Each structure stands twice: as structure tokens, then as C-alpha cells.
Amino acid sequence: MTEQLQGVDAAAFRSALSRFPSGVTIVTTRSAGGTLHGFTASSFAALSLDPPLVLVCLDQGADCFAAFIAAEQFVVNIVTPAHAKLAKKFATKGADKFAHGTFESDEGGYPVLPDAAAVIRCELEHAVPGGDHVILIGRVHDAQIGSGEPVTWYKGDFLRLGESAA
């Protein structure tokens, strides 16, 4: 480690976290009135295989926060390199997020990216407060694998997956 971080200020913490590559997802839902909502998340993980649970973290200050807390279901779309611009749009407050995407509606009317690396449909099981975020825990009721490779987020940029290190 070439630089030791001292203290825990926001900039140092964010910089340290940027050294951990993560996948990128666009999480979507629709309100009871049919309005589409979504956000970009790199804080996504499998929580349990039995029962099948995933978690995704949502900023409490996000425009779509109330919609996701009230949602019965949400969809995790695992992003490919072709979705990098779209993922940036979904990470922006106030943007018309669904204006330029290639989303389709699934049988329940929820927006899905048909060319995603994977699409995971969930029922909202719990919303657990966690600092300035909420942890959405979803019970997976359907998972589909696409043909594209996922993209990673590292040091503030999207990267394609590379060769095996082993």
C-alpha cells in the first residue's frame, strides 16, 4: 500500500472504495400509478441462496427513494459496456432516465434491459436503514442470463472484464 489513509473523511473514504472494482446495475421499478423509476447501483450482492435473496443499496436522497420503498417488486439489470452512458444517466438526479434506454416491459409491466448481462426480478422483502442509504433486500423470483459480458466500475470509470489473473 503506497498511501496510508489517516482519519475517515468523505473524500478519503470514497477514494479508498474506488480501489475496489464492482459490477454495475440499473435497478428499476414502477409505481402503483405506472410511473417508471430507476437508479444505478454498484452496491449489489447475493445475500442468500436458500431462500434466493439479493441486496442493493439505495441513497436515501435519491429522487426515486419513495418509489422503491413503496414498491412491491424491483428488477436488477446487470449492465454491459454498451450500457455505460445509460448507467451514467440513471446515476444522475433529475434526469429523464427512461427517455433514451432500450427498456422493455416484462409481464408485470416492470422495465427490463433485454440486452443486459443478466436480469434478476425480485419481490421487495425488506428495506433496512444503513447510514445515508437503505438496503433493499429482494427475494428473487426469476433470473435470466443474457449473452453480454458485465462491465465493472473501478476508480471512477467503466472497465471491461479482462483475462484471468490465475
mmCIF file with all atom_site columns, N, CA, C and O in Angstrom, residues 26 76-84 86 100-104 111-119 121 144-151:
data_model
loop_
_atom_site.group_PDB
_atom_site.id
_atom_site.type_symbol
_atom_site.label_atom_id
_atom_site.label_alt_id
_atom_site.label_comp_id
_atom_site.label_asym_id
_atom_site.label_entity_id
_atom_site.label_seq_id
_atom_site.pdbx_PDB_ins_code
_atom_site.Cartn_x
_atom_site.Cartn_y
_atom_site.Cartn_z
_atom_site.occupancy
_atom_site.B_iso_or_equiv
_atom_site.pdbx_formal_charge
_atom_site.auth_seq_id
_atom_site.auth_comp_id
_atom_site.auth_asym_id
_atom_site.auth_atom_id
_atom_site.pdbx_PDB_model_num
ATOM 1   N N  . ILE A 1 26  ? -28.449 -1.413  -13.168 1.00 0.00 ? 26  ILE A N  1
ATOM 2   C CA . ILE A 1 26  ? -29.523 -0.431  -13.217 1.00 0.00 ? 26  ILE A CA 1
ATOM 3   C C  . ILE A 1 26  ? -30.734 -1.126  -12.609 1.00 0.00 ? 26  ILE A C  1
ATOM 4   O O  . ILE A 1 26  ? -31.179 -2.163  -13.103 1.00 0.00 ? 26  ILE A O  1
ATOM 5   N N  . VAL A 1 76  ? -33.255 -6.000  -11.132 1.00 0.00 ? 76  VAL A N  1
ATOM 6   C CA . VAL A 1 76  ? -31.834 -5.677  -11.198 1.00 0.00 ? 76  VAL A CA 1
ATOM 7   C C  . VAL A 1 76  ? -31.346 -6.076  -12.584 1.00 0.00 ? 76  VAL A C  1
ATOM 8   O O  . VAL A 1 76  ? -31.394 -7.244  -12.958 1.00 0.00 ? 76  VAL A O  1
ATOM 9   N N  . ASN A 1 77  ? -30.913 -5.078  -13.356 1.00 0.00 ? 77  ASN A N  1
ATOM 10  C CA . ASN A 1 77  ? -30.377 -5.287  -14.696 1.00 0.00 ? 77  ASN A CA 1
ATOM 11  C C  . ASN A 1 77  ? -28.861 -5.162  -14.607 1.00 0.00 ? 77  ASN A C  1
ATOM 12  O O  . ASN A 1 77  ? -28.351 -4.091  -14.259 1.00 0.00 ? 77  ASN A O  1
ATOM 13  N N  . ILE A 1 78  ? -28.131 -6.222  -14.876 1.00 0.00 ? 78  ILE A N  1
ATOM 14  C CA . ILE A 1 78  ? -26.670 -6.184  -14.813 1.00 0.00 ? 78  ILE A CA 1
ATOM 15  C C  . ILE A 1 78  ? -26.155 -5.626  -16.132 1.00 0.00 ? 78  ILE A C  1
ATOM 16  O O  . ILE A 1 78  ? -26.419 -6.166  -17.202 1.00 0.00 ? 78  ILE A O  1
ATOM 17  N N  . VAL A 1 79  ? -25.434 -4.516  -16.015 1.00 0.00 ? 79  VAL A N  1
ATOM 18  C CA . VAL A 1 79  ? -25.053 -3.676  -17.147 1.00 0.00 ? 79  VAL A CA 1
ATOM 19  C C  . VAL A 1 79  ? -23.871 -4.256  -17.929 1.00 0.00 ? 79  VAL A C  1
ATOM 20  O O  . VAL A 1 79  ? -22.956 -4.839  -17.351 1.00 0.00 ? 79  VAL A O  1
ATOM 21  N N  . THR A 1 80  ? -23.914 -4.059  -19.254 1.00 0.00 ? 80  THR A N  1
ATOM 22  C CA . THR A 1 80  ? -22.807 -4.411  -20.145 1.00 0.00 ? 80  THR A CA 1
ATOM 23  C C  . THR A 1 80  ? -22.094 -3.120  -20.564 1.00 0.00 ? 80  THR A C  1
ATOM 24  O O  . THR A 1 80  ? -22.608 -2.023  -20.315 1.00 0.00 ? 80  THR A O  1
ATOM 25  N N  . PRO A 1 81  ? -20.932 -3.209  -21.220 1.00 0.00 ? 81  PRO A N  1
ATOM 26  C CA . PRO A 1 81  ? -20.261 -1.991  -21.684 1.00 0.00 ? 81  PRO A CA 1
ATOM 27  C C  . PRO A 1 81  ? -21.139 -1.109  -22.575 1.00 0.00 ? 81  PRO A C  1
ATOM 28  O O  . PRO A 1 81  ? -21.009 0.113   -22.563 1.00 0.00 ? 81  PRO A O  1
ATOM 29  N N  . ALA A 1 82  ? -22.060 -1.702  -23.313 1.00 0.00 ? 82  ALA A N  1
ATOM 30  C CA . ALA A 1 82  ? -22.952 -0.926  -24.180 1.00 0.00 ? 82  ALA A CA 1
ATOM 31  C C  . ALA A 1 82  ? -23.899 -0.022  -23.395 1.00 0.00 ? 82  ALA A C  1
ATOM 32  O O  . ALA A 1 82  ? -24.469 0.914   -23.956 1.00 0.00 ? 82  ALA A O  1
ATOM 33  N N  . HIS A 1 83  ? -24.056 -0.287  -22.103 1.00 0.00 ? 83  HIS A N  1
ATOM 34  C CA . HIS A 1 83  ? -24.977 0.484   -21.266 1.00 0.00 ? 83  HIS A CA 1
ATOM 35  C C  . HIS A 1 83  ? -24.283 1.561   -20.432 1.00 0.00 ? 83  HIS A C  1
ATOM 36  O O  . HIS A 1 83  ? -24.919 2.160   -19.572 1.00 0.00 ? 83  HIS A O  1
ATOM 37  N N  . ALA A 1 84  ? -23.008 1.819   -20.657 1.00 0.00 ? 84  ALA A N  1
ATOM 38  C CA . ALA A 1 84  ? -22.255 2.756   -19.805 1.00 0.00 ? 84  ALA A CA 1
ATOM 39  C C  . ALA A 1 84  ? -22.902 4.142   -19.757 1.00 0.00 ? 84  ALA A C  1
ATOM 40  O O  . ALA A 1 84  ? -23.090 4.708   -18.677 1.00 0.00 ? 84  ALA A O  1
ATOM 41  N N  . LEU A 1 86  ? -25.996 4.927   -20.403 1.00 0.00 ? 86  LEU A N  1
ATOM 42  C CA . LEU A 1 86  ? -27.289 4.783   -19.750 1.00 0.00 ? 86  LEU A CA 1
ATOM 43  C C  . LEU A 1 86  ? -27.118 4.693   -18.232 1.00 0.00 ? 86  LEU A C  1
ATOM 44  O O  . LEU A 1 86  ? -27.870 5.313   -17.476 1.00 0.00 ? 86  LEU A O  1
ATOM 45  N N  . HIS A 1 100 ? -34.073 7.500   -23.216 1.00 0.00 ? 100 HIS A N  1
ATOM 46  C CA . HIS A 1 100 ? -33.167 7.022   -24.259 1.00 0.00 ? 100 HIS A CA 1
ATOM 47  C C  . HIS A 1 100 ? -32.768 5.553   -24.118 1.00 0.00 ? 100 HIS A C  1
ATOM 48  O O  . HIS A 1 100 ? -31.951 5.077   -24.880 1.00 0.00 ? 100 HIS A O  1
ATOM 49  N N  . GLY A 1 101 ? -33.313 4.862   -23.153 1.00 0.00 ? 101 GLY A N  1
ATOM 50  C CA . GLY A 1 101 ? -32.941 3.466   -22.951 1.00 0.00 ? 101 GLY A CA 1
ATOM 51  C C  . GLY A 1 101 ? -33.717 2.544   -23.866 1.00 0.00 ? 101 GLY A C  1
ATOM 52  O O  . GLY A 1 101 ? -34.705 2.926   -24.497 1.00 0.00 ? 101 GLY A O  1
ATOM 53  N N  . THR A 1 102 ? -33.256 1.343   -23.929 1.00 0.00 ? 102 THR A N  1
ATOM 54  C CA . THR A 1 102 ? -33.916 0.319   -24.745 1.00 0.00 ? 102 THR A CA 1
ATOM 55  C C  . THR A 1 102 ? -34.682 -0.641  -23.841 1.00 0.00 ? 102 THR A C  1
ATOM 56  O O  . THR A 1 102 ? -34.621 -1.846  -24.005 1.00 0.00 ? 102 THR A O  1
ATOM 57  N N  . PHE A 1 103 ? -35.383 -0.088  -22.869 1.00 0.00 ? 103 PHE A N  1
ATOM 58  C CA . PHE A 1 103 ? -36.119 -0.921  -21.936 1.00 0.00 ? 103 PHE A CA 1
ATOM 59  C C  . PHE A 1 103 ? -37.363 -1.496  -22.585 1.00 0.00 ? 103 PHE A C  1
ATOM 60  O O  . PHE A 1 103 ? -37.967 -0.885  -23.458 1.00 0.00 ? 103 PHE A O  1
ATOM 61  N N  . GLU A 1 104 ? -37.707 -2.681  -22.127 1.00 0.00 ? 104 GLU A N  1
ATOM 62  C CA . GLU A 1 104 ? -38.965 -3.314  -22.493 1.00 0.00 ? 104 GLU A CA 1
ATOM 63  C C  . GLU A 1 104 ? -39.712 -3.572  -21.195 1.00 0.00 ? 104 GLU A C  1
ATOM 64  O O  . GLU A 1 104 ? -39.110 -3.617  -20.125 1.00 0.00 ? 104 GLU A O  1
ATOM 65  N N  . PRO A 1 111 ? -39.785 -2.371  -16.007 1.00 0.00 ? 111 PRO A N  1
ATOM 66  C CA . PRO A 1 111 ? -38.804 -2.152  -17.074 1.00 0.00 ? 111 PRO A CA 1
ATOM 67  C C  . PRO A 1 111 ? -37.586 -3.061  -16.940 1.00 0.00 ? 111 PRO A C  1
ATOM 68  O O  . PRO A 1 111 ? -36.996 -3.177  -15.865 1.00 0.00 ? 111 PRO A O  1
ATOM 69  N N  . VAL A 1 112 ? -37.243 -3.715  -18.055 1.00 0.00 ? 112 VAL A N  1
ATOM 70  C CA . VAL A 1 112 ? -36.062 -4.582  -18.113 1.00 0.00 ? 112 VAL A CA 1
ATOM 71  C C  . VAL A 1 112 ? -35.223 -4.198  -19.328 1.00 0.00 ? 112 VAL A C  1
ATOM 72  O O  . VAL A 1 112 ? -35.752 -3.743  -20.342 1.00 0.00 ? 112 VAL A O  1
ATOM 73  N N  . LEU A 1 113 ? -33.913 -4.377  -19.204 1.00 0.00 ? 113 LEU A N  1
ATOM 74  C CA . LEU A 1 113 ? -32.998 -4.194  -20.330 1.00 0.00 ? 113 LEU A CA 1
ATOM 75  C C  . LEU A 1 113 ? -32.868 -5.542  -21.026 1.00 0.00 ? 113 LEU A C  1
ATOM 76  O O  . LEU A 1 113 ? -32.256 -6.462  -20.471 1.00 0.00 ? 113 LEU A O  1
ATOM 77  N N  . PRO A 1 114 ? -33.420 -5.711  -22.212 1.00 0.00 ? 114 PRO A N  1
ATOM 78  C CA . PRO A 1 114 ? -33.407 -7.023  -22.853 1.00 0.00 ? 114 PRO A CA 1
ATOM 79  C C  . PRO A 1 114 ? -32.005 -7.495  -23.231 1.00 0.00 ? 114 PRO A C  1
ATOM 80  O O  . PRO A 1 114 ? -31.788 -8.696  -23.359 1.00 0.00 ? 114 PRO A O  1
ATOM 81  N N  . ASP A 1 115 ? -31.054 -6.590  -23.362 1.00 0.00 ? 115 ASP A N  1
ATOM 82  C CA . ASP A 1 115 ? -29.685 -6.969  -23.729 1.00 0.00 ? 115 ASP A CA 1
ATOM 83  C C  . ASP A 1 115 ? -28.722 -6.879  -22.539 1.00 0.00 ? 115 ASP A C  1
ATOM 84  O O  . ASP A 1 115 ? -27.515 -6.783  -22.714 1.00 0.00 ? 115 ASP A O  1
ATOM 85  N N  . ALA A 1 116 ? -29.257 -6.946  -21.325 1.00 0.00 ? 116 ALA A N  1
ATOM 86  C CA . ALA A 1 116 ? -28.426 -6.932  -20.118 1.00 0.00 ? 116 ALA A CA 1
ATOM 87  C C  . ALA A 1 116 ? -27.645 -8.239  -19.993 1.00 0.00 ? 116 ALA A C  1
ATOM 88  O O  . ALA A 1 116 ? -28.022 -9.258  -20.575 1.00 0.00 ? 116 ALA A O  1
ATOM 89  N N  . ALA A 1 117 ? -26.556 -8.206  -19.232 1.00 0.00 ? 117 ALA A N  1
ATOM 90  C CA . ALA A 1 117 ? -25.787 -9.425  -18.967 1.00 0.00 ? 117 ALA A CA 1
ATOM 91  C C  . ALA A 1 117 ? -26.640 -10.423 -18.179 1.00 0.00 ? 117 ALA A C  1
ATOM 92  O O  . ALA A 1 117 ? -26.524 -11.635 -18.359 1.00 0.00 ? 117 ALA A O  1
ATOM 93  N N  . ALA A 1 118 ? -27.507 -9.896  -17.320 1.00 0.00 ? 118 ALA A N  1
ATOM 94  C CA . ALA A 1 118 ? -28.472 -10.710 -16.585 1.00 0.00 ? 118 ALA A CA 1
ATOM 95  C C  . ALA A 1 118 ? -29.584 -9.798  -16.093 1.00 0.00 ? 118 ALA A C  1
ATOM 96  O O  . ALA A 1 118 ? -29.370 -8.595  -15.893 1.00 0.00 ? 118 ALA A O  1
ATOM 97  N N  . VAL A 1 119 ? -30.753 -10.372 -15.901 1.00 0.00 ? 119 VAL A N  1
ATOM 98  C CA . VAL A 1 119 ? -31.907 -9.663  -15.363 1.00 0.00 ? 119 VAL A CA 1
ATOM 99  C C  . VAL A 1 119 ? -32.434 -10.492 -14.202 1.00 0.00 ? 119 VAL A C  1
ATOM 100 O O  . VAL A 1 119 ? -32.725 -11.685 -14.368 1.00 0.00 ? 119 VAL A O  1
ATOM 101 N N  . ARG A 1 121 ? -35.341 -10.521 -11.304 1.00 0.00 ? 121 ARG A N  1
ATOM 102 C CA . ARG A 1 121 ? -36.604 -9.945  -10.840 1.00 0.00 ? 121 ARG A CA 1
ATOM 103 C C  . ARG A 1 121 ? -36.823 -10.337 -9.380  1.00 0.00 ? 121 ARG A C  1
ATOM 104 O O  . ARG A 1 121 ? -36.686 -11.512 -9.030  1.00 0.00 ? 121 ARG A O  1
ATOM 105 N N  . GLN A 1 144 ? -32.634 -14.312 -15.423 1.00 0.00 ? 144 GLN A N  1
ATOM 106 C CA . GLN A 1 144 ? -32.336 -14.666 -16.808 1.00 0.00 ? 144 GLN A CA 1
ATOM 107 C C  . GLN A 1 144 ? -30.935 -14.185 -17.146 1.00 0.00 ? 144 GLN A C  1
ATOM 108 O O  . GLN A 1 144 ? -30.532 -13.087 -16.750 1.00 0.00 ? 144 GLN A O  1
ATOM 109 N N  . ILE A 1 145 ? -30.210 -14.999 -17.876 1.00 0.00 ? 145 ILE A N  1
ATOM 110 C CA . ILE A 1 145 ? -28.845 -14.667 -18.271 1.00 0.00 ? 145 ILE A CA 1
ATOM 111 C C  . ILE A 1 145 ? -28.852 -14.226 -19.723 1.00 0.00 ? 145 ILE A C  1
ATOM 112 O O  . ILE A 1 145 ? -29.420 -14.903 -20.578 1.00 0.00 ? 145 ILE A O  1
ATOM 113 N N  . GLY A 1 146 ? -28.207 -13.085 -19.992 1.00 0.00 ? 146 GLY A N  1
ATOM 114 C CA . GLY A 1 146 ? -28.067 -12.588 -21.353 1.00 0.00 ? 146 GLY A CA 1
ATOM 115 C C  . GLY A 1 146 ? -26.752 -13.050 -21.953 1.00 0.00 ? 146 GLY A C  1
ATOM 116 O O  . GLY A 1 146 ? -25.968 -13.762 -21.326 1.00 0.00 ? 146 GLY A O  1
ATOM 117 N N  . SER A 1 147 ? -26.495 -12.609 -23.167 1.00 0.00 ? 147 SER A N  1
ATOM 118 C CA . SER A 1 147 ? -25.281 -13.039 -23.855 1.00 0.00 ? 147 SER A CA 1
ATOM 119 C C  . SER A 1 147 ? -24.100 -12.096 -23.639 1.00 0.00 ? 147 SER A C  1
ATOM 120 O O  . SER A 1 147 ? -22.962 -12.454 -23.907 1.00 0.00 ? 147 SER A O  1
ATOM 121 N N  . GLY A 1 148 ? -24.345 -10.881 -23.151 1.00 0.00 ? 148 GLY A N  1
ATOM 122 C CA . GLY A 1 148 ? -23.271 -9.900  -22.974 1.00 0.00 ? 148 GLY A CA 1
ATOM 123 C C  . GLY A 1 148 ? -22.470 -10.113 -21.711 1.00 0.00 ? 148 GLY A C  1
ATOM 124 O O  . GLY A 1 148 ? -22.930 -10.738 -20.756 1.00 0.00 ? 148 GLY A O  1
ATOM 125 N N  . GLU A 1 149 ? -21.258 -9.579  -21.714 1.00 0.00 ? 149 GLU A N  1
ATOM 126 C CA . GLU A 1 149 ? -20.398 -9.614  -20.528 1.00 0.00 ? 149 GLU A CA 1
ATOM 127 C C  . GLU A 1 149 ? -20.685 -8.398  -19.659 1.00 0.00 ? 149 GLU A C  1
ATOM 128 O O  . GLU A 1 149 ? -20.942 -7.308  -20.180 1.00 0.00 ? 149 GLU A O  1
ATOM 129 N N  . PRO A 1 150 ? -20.619 -8.524  -18.342 1.00 0.00 ? 150 PRO A N  1
ATOM 130 C CA . PRO A 1 150 ? -20.857 -7.372  -17.479 1.00 0.00 ? 150 PRO A CA 1
ATOM 131 C C  . PRO A 1 150 ? -19.688 -6.390  -17.531 1.00 0.00 ? 150 PRO A C  1
ATOM 132 O O  . PRO A 1 150 ? -18.576 -6.742  -17.914 1.00 0.00 ? 150 PRO A O  1
ATOM 133 N N  . VAL A 1 151 ? -19.977 -5.164  -17.144 1.00 0.00 ? 151 VAL A N  1
ATOM 134 C CA . VAL A 1 151 ? -18.957 -4.132  -17.045 1.00 0.00 ? 151 VAL A CA 1
ATOM 135 C C  . VAL A 1 151 ? -18.619 -3.938  -15.566 1.00 0.00 ? 151 VAL A C  1
ATOM 136 O O  . VAL A 1 151 ? -19.437 -4.260  -14.700 1.00 0.00 ? 151 VAL A O  1
#
